[in-house]
XYZ file of C-alpha atoms in Angstrom:
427
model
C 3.447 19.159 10.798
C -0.173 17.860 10.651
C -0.136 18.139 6.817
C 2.242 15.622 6.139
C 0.722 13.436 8.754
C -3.235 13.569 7.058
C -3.654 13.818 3.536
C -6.960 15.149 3.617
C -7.252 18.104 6.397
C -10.262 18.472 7.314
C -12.449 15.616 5.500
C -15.867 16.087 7.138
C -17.312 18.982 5.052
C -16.654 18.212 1.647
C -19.464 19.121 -0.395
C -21.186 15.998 -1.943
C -24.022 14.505 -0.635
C -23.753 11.410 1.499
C -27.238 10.310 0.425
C -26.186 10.655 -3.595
C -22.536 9.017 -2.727
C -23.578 6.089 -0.166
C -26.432 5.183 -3.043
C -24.070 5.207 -6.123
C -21.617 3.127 -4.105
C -24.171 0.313 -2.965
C -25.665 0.252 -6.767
C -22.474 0.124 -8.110
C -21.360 -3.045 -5.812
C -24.699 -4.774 -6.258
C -25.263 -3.999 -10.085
C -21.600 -5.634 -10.603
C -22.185 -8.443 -8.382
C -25.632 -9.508 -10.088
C -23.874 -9.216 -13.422
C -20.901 -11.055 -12.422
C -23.126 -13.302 -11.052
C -25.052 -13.988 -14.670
C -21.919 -13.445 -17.054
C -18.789 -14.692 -15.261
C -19.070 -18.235 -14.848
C -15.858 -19.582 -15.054
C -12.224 -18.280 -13.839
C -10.785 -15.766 -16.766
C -7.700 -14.389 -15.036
C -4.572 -16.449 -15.690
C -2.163 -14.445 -13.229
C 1.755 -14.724 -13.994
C 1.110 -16.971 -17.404
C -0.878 -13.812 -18.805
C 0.368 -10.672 -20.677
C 1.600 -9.682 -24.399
C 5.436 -9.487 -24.436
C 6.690 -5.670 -24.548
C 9.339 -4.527 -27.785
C 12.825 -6.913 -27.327
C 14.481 -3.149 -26.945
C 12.658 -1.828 -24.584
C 13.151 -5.337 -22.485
C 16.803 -5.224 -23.241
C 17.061 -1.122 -21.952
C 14.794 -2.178 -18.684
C 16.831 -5.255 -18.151
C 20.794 -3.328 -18.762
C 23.017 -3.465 -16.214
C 23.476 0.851 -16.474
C 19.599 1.131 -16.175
C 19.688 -0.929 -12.964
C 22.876 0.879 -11.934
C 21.472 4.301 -12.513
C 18.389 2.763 -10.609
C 20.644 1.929 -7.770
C 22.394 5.290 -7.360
C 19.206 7.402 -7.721
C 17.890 5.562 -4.249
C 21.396 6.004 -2.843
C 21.325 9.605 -3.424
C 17.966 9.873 -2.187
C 18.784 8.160 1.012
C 21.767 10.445 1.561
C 19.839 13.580 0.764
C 17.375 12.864 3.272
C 19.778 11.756 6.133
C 22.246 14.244 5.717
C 19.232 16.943 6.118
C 18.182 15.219 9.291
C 21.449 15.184 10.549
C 22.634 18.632 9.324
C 19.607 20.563 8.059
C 17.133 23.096 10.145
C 14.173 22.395 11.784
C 10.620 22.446 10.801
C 9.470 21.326 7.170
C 9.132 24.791 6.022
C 12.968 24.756 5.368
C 13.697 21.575 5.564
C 12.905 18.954 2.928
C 13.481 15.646 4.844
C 10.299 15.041 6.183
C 8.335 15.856 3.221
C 10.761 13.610 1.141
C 10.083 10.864 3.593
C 6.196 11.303 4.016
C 5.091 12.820 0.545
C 7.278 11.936 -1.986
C 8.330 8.432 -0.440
C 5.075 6.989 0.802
C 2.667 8.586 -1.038
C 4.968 8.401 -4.407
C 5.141 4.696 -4.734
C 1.752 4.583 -5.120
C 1.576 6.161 -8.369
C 5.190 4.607 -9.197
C 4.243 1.043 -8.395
C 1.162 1.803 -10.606
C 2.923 2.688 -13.582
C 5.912 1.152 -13.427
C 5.361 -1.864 -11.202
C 7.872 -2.630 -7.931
C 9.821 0.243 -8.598
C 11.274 0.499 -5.093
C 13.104 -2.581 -5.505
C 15.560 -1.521 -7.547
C 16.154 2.163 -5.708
C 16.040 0.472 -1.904
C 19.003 1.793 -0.708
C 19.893 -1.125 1.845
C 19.440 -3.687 -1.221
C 22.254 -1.603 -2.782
C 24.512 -1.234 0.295
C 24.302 -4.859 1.025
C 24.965 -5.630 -3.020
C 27.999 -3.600 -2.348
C 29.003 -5.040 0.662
C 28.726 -8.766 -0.573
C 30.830 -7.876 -4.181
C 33.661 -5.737 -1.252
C 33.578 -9.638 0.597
C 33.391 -11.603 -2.712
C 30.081 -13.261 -1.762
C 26.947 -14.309 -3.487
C 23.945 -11.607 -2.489
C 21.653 -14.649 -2.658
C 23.781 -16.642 0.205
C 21.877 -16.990 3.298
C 20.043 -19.273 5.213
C 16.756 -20.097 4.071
C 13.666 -18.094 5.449
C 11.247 -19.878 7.830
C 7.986 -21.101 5.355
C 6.195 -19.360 8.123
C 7.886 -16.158 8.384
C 6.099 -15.045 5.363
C 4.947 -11.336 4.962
C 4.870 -10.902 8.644
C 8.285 -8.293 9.023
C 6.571 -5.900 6.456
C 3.641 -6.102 8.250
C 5.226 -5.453 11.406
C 7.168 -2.548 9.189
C 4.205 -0.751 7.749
C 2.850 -0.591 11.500
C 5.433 1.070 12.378
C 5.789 3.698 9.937
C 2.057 4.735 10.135
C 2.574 5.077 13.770
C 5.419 7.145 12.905
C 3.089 9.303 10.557
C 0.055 8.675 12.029
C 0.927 8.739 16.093
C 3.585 10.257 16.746
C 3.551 13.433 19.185
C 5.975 15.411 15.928
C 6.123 13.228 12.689
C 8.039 15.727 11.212
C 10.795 15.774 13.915
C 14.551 14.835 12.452
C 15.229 12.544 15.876
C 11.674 10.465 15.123
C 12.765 10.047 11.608
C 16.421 9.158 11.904
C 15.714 6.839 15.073
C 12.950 5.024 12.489
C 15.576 4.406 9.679
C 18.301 3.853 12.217
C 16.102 0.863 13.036
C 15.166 0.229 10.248
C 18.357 -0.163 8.451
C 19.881 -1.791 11.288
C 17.333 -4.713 11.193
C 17.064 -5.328 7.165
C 20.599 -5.691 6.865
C 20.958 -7.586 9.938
C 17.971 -10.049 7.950
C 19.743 -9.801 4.427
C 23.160 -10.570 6.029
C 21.678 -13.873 7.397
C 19.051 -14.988 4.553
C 20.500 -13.066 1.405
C 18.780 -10.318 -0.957
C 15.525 -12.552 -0.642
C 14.933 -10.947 3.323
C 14.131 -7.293 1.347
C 11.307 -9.469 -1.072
C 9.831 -10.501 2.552
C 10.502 -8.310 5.072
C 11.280 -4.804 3.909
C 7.913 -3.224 4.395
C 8.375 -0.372 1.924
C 9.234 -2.939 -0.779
C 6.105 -5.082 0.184
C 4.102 -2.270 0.210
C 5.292 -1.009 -3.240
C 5.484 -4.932 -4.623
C 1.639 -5.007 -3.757
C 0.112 -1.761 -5.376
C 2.291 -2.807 -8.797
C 0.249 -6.455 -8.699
C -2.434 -3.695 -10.249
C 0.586 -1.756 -13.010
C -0.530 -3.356 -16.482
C 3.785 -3.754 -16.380
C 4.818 -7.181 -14.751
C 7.186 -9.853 -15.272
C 6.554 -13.373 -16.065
C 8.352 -15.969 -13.629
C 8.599 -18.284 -16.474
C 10.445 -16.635 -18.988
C 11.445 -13.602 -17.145
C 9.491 -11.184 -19.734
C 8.424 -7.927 -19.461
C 4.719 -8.081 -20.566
C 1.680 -5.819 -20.921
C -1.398 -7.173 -18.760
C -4.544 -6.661 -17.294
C -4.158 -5.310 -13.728
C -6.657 -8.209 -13.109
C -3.902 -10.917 -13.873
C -1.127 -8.955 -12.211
C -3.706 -8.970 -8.840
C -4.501 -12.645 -9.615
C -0.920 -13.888 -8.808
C -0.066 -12.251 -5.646
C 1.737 -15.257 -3.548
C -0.727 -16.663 -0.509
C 1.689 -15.834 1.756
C 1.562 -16.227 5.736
C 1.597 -12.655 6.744
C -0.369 -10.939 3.617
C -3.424 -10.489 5.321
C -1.799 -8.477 7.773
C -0.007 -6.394 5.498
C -2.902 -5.460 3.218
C -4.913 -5.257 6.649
C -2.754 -2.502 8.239
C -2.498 -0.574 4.930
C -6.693 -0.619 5.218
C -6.721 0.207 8.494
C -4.062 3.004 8.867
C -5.789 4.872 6.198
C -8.632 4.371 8.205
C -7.257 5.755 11.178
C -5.792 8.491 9.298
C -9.460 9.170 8.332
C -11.188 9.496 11.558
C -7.994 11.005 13.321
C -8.415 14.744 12.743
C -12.394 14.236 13.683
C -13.319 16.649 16.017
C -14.640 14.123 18.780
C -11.635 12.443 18.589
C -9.050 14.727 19.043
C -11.056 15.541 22.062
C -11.078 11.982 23.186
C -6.852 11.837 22.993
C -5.961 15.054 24.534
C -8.887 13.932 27.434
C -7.361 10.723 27.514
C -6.143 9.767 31.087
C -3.883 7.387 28.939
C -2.002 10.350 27.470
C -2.125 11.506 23.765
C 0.291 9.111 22.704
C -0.935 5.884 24.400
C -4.854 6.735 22.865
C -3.635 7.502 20.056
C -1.586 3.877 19.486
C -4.646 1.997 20.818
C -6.857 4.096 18.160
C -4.308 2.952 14.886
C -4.221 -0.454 16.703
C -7.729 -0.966 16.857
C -8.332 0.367 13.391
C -6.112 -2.419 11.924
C -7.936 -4.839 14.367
C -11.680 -4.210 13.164
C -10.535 -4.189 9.603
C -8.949 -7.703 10.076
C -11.498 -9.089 12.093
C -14.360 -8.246 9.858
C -12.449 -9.640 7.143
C -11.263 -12.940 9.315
C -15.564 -13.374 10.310
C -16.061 -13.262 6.467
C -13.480 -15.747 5.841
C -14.810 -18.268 8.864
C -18.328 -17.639 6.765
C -17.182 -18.168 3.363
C -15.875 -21.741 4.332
C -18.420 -22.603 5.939
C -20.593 -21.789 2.905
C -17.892 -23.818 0.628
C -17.695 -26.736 2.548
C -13.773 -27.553 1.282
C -11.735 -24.266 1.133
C -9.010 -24.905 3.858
C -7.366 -21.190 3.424
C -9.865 -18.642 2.595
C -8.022 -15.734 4.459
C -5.509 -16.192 2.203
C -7.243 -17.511 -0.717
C -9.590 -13.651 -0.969
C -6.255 -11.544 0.473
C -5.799 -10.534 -2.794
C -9.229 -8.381 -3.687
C -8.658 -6.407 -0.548
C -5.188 -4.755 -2.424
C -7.546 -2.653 -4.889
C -9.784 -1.374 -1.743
C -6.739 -0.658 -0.134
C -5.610 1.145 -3.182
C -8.816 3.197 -3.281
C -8.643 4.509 0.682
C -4.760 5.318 -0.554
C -5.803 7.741 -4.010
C -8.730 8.830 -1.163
C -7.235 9.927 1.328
C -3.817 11.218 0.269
C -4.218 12.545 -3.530
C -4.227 16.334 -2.356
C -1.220 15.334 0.292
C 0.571 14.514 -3.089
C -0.076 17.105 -5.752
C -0.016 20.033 -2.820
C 3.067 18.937 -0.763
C 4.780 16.945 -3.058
C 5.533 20.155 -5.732
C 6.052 22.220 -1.977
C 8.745 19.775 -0.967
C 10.613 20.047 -4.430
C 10.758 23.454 -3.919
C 12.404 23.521 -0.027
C 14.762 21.458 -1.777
C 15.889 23.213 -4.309
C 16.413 26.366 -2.359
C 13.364 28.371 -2.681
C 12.781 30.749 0.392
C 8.966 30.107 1.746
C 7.730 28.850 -0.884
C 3.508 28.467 -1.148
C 1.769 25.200 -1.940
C 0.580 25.151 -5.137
C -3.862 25.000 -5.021
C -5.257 21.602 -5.443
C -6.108 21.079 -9.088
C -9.289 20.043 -8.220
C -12.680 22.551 -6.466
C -13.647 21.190 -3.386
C -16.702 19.310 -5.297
C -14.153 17.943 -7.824
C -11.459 16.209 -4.742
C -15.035 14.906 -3.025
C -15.875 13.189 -6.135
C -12.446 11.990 -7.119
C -12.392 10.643 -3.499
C -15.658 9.046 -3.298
C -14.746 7.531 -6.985
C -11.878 5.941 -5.629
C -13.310 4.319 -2.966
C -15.977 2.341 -5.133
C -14.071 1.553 -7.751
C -11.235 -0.016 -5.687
C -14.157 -1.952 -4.254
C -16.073 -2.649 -7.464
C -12.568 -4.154 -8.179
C -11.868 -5.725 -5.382
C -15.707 -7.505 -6.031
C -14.313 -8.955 -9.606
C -11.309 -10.316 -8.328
C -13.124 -11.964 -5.496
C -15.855 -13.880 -8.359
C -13.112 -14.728 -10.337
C -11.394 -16.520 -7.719
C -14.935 -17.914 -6.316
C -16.024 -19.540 -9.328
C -12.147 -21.027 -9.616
C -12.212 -22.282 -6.041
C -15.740 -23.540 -5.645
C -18.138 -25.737 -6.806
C -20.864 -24.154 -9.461
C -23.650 -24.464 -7.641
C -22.170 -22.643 -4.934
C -20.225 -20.222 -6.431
C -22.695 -17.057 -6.473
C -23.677 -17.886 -2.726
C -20.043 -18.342 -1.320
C -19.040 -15.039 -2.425
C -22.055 -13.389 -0.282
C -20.100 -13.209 2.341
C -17.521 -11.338 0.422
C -20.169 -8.802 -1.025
C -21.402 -8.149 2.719
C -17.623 -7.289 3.767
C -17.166 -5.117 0.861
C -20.586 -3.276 1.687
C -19.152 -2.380 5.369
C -16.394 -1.480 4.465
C -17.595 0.825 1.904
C -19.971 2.253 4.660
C -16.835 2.740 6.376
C -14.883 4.549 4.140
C -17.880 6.963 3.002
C -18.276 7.711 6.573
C -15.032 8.672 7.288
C -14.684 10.698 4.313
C -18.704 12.848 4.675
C -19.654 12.009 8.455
């Protein structure tokens, strides 16, 4: 089931030109850094303080204990659709809609979800319900726990994600029922094994689809103020602007970069060749390919960091401190490289479920030129983004004089890996 593992296809004969694409991309970064340069001298994003209170209704309808309850049951039904086809339904994803549940309309769905209606997965996680339910059946507080380690951080979801692209990504059949119910075996064996010993607050942490999905919504113009517990309109700038600097978020947003890069270059001719050469075995290359993906993505961005202070001269934590600007590029290789997965196999799933005998993918809505474009678009703009969020914090963290100069650094990492993503999407 190849299609559910690569959004794309085949990727390396879309019809733009590089020339025309790699030049928009590097006059878009450097016309926005000059001006950002020239304009933007002093921090303008005010994170969770920011945003204009939605309607009291609406708040009150969001906020009701049915809505959440409703919420609650959706997710549970979801989760019981899905196992009860691995367990009982047919093989192959032609007739059965497990699979394409799990890889379309799960992974690929939060992303517009989170978008529009912030961490949406944290109300329909179905082990957040079952161990709700289970703490009300013992009479105990969901919240009771021990306290997570400070340095535990983001590090499970990290760990999570890995493993689910290598699911997707690696694995000899992604689409096999054993795969998937030995991956949510595990997985639901280990988060409630973590909530049952630190409380609801292990899902916030270390549930890796909840992380992932609590990340994208930092950019939903829907959030939440801490202070006052409002639902607010905001700029996606503000939302981005108050993701936590938490040990381990590097390494989430760094495996969400580089699986989608590995996802990119995996169906290239040259190397598919190289893994079914590979005296290592498919599976072994393969795992060594996603690894080092995630590896060159987080070491380009740790050399930048090791520059940046250096240029500074006082920021203790700059990996953490620029984390943040590398969720919108991350967000852009995501729209990129899985858009036609979504509108193609998503509608195709929906229909296995609901009975329909062979049913055909609906066409992309988009010609060939139109998904190059849209793809292209995606990844510059996430990095034109990812460029503002990085001044703003620049010219917050360091002194004025050299503010412009210590985000160089930054501007060189976006330029590779905006080389990178072109490349993988018209080499």
């Amino acid at each position: 089931m190849n299609v559910l593992a690569h959004g794309i296809g085949s990727q390396h004969d879309l019809p733009l030109s590089p020339f025309y694409a790699f030049a928009g991309a590097f006059a878009a970064l450097f016309v926005s850094f000059l001006a950002l340069g020239l304009l933007w001298s002093a921090s303008r994003f005010r994170g969770d303080r920011a945003g204009r209170p939605i309607p009291v209704a609406l708040q009150r309808l969001a906020d009701a204990s049915p809505t959440r309850t409703v919420a609650r049951v959706l997710g549970l039904a979801a989760a019981l659709f899905v196992l009860l086809h691995l367990l009982l339904g047919p093989n192959g994803p032609e007739r059965n809609p497990a699979a394409g549940t799990v890889h379309v309309l799960l992974w690929v769905g939060l992303v517009p979800a989170s978008l529009l209606l912030g961490p949406v997965w944290r109300l329909l996680n179905p082990l957040r319900t079952l161990h709700l339910l289970v703490c009300r059946a013992l009479g105990r507080d969901p919240a009771a726990g021990r306290p997570l380690p400070v340095h535990l951080g983001l590090w499970p979801a990290a760990a999570g994600l890995l493993a689910f692209t290598w699911l997707e990504l690696v694995a000899p059949d992604p689409a096999s029922s054993t795969a998937l119910l030995l991956f949510f075996v595990l997985h639901g064996v280990v988060h409630l094994a973590g909530a049952a010993r630190h409380g609801a607050r292990w899902f916030d942490h270390a549930d890796a689809f909840e992380v992932y999905s609590g990340l994208l919504a930092r950019l939903s113009p829907l959030g939440r103020r801490p202070a006052d517990r409002r639902l607010v309109l905001r700029s996606p700038f503000n939302g981005l602007d108050a993701v936590p600097q938490t040990p381990g978020l590097v390494a989430t947003v760094c495996v969400m970069l580089g699986s989608t890069a590995y996802d990119g270059f995996s169906d290239a001719p040259s190397w598919i060749t190289t893994v079914q050469t590979s005296p290592l075995g498919r599976t072994t290359a393969a795992t060594l390919g996603l690894l080092a993906a995630v590896a060159v993505v987080a070491t380009l961005y740790a050399l930048c960091a090791g520059v940046t202070r250096l240029i500074s001269g006082q920021l203790s934590h700059p990996l953490t401190a620029f984390a943040h600007s590398l969720v919108p590029i991350a967000l852009g290789y995501l729209v990129a490289h899985y858009f036609t997965l979504f509108v193609t196999e998503g509608p195709h799933t929906v229909m296995v479920a609901l009975g329909t005998d062979n049913p055909v993918p609906p066409e992309p809505p988009l010609t060939p030129g139109g998904i190059a474009t849209l793809q292209v678009t995606a990844i510059v703009v996430g990095h034109v983004l990812g460029v503002v969020a990085a001044h703003d914090r620049s010219v917050r963290l360091f002194p004025p004089a050299r503010a412009v100069a210590g985000q160089l650094p930054l501007l060189a990492l976006m330029i590779a890996y905006t080389i990178g993503g072109l490349t993988l999407l018209l080499a």
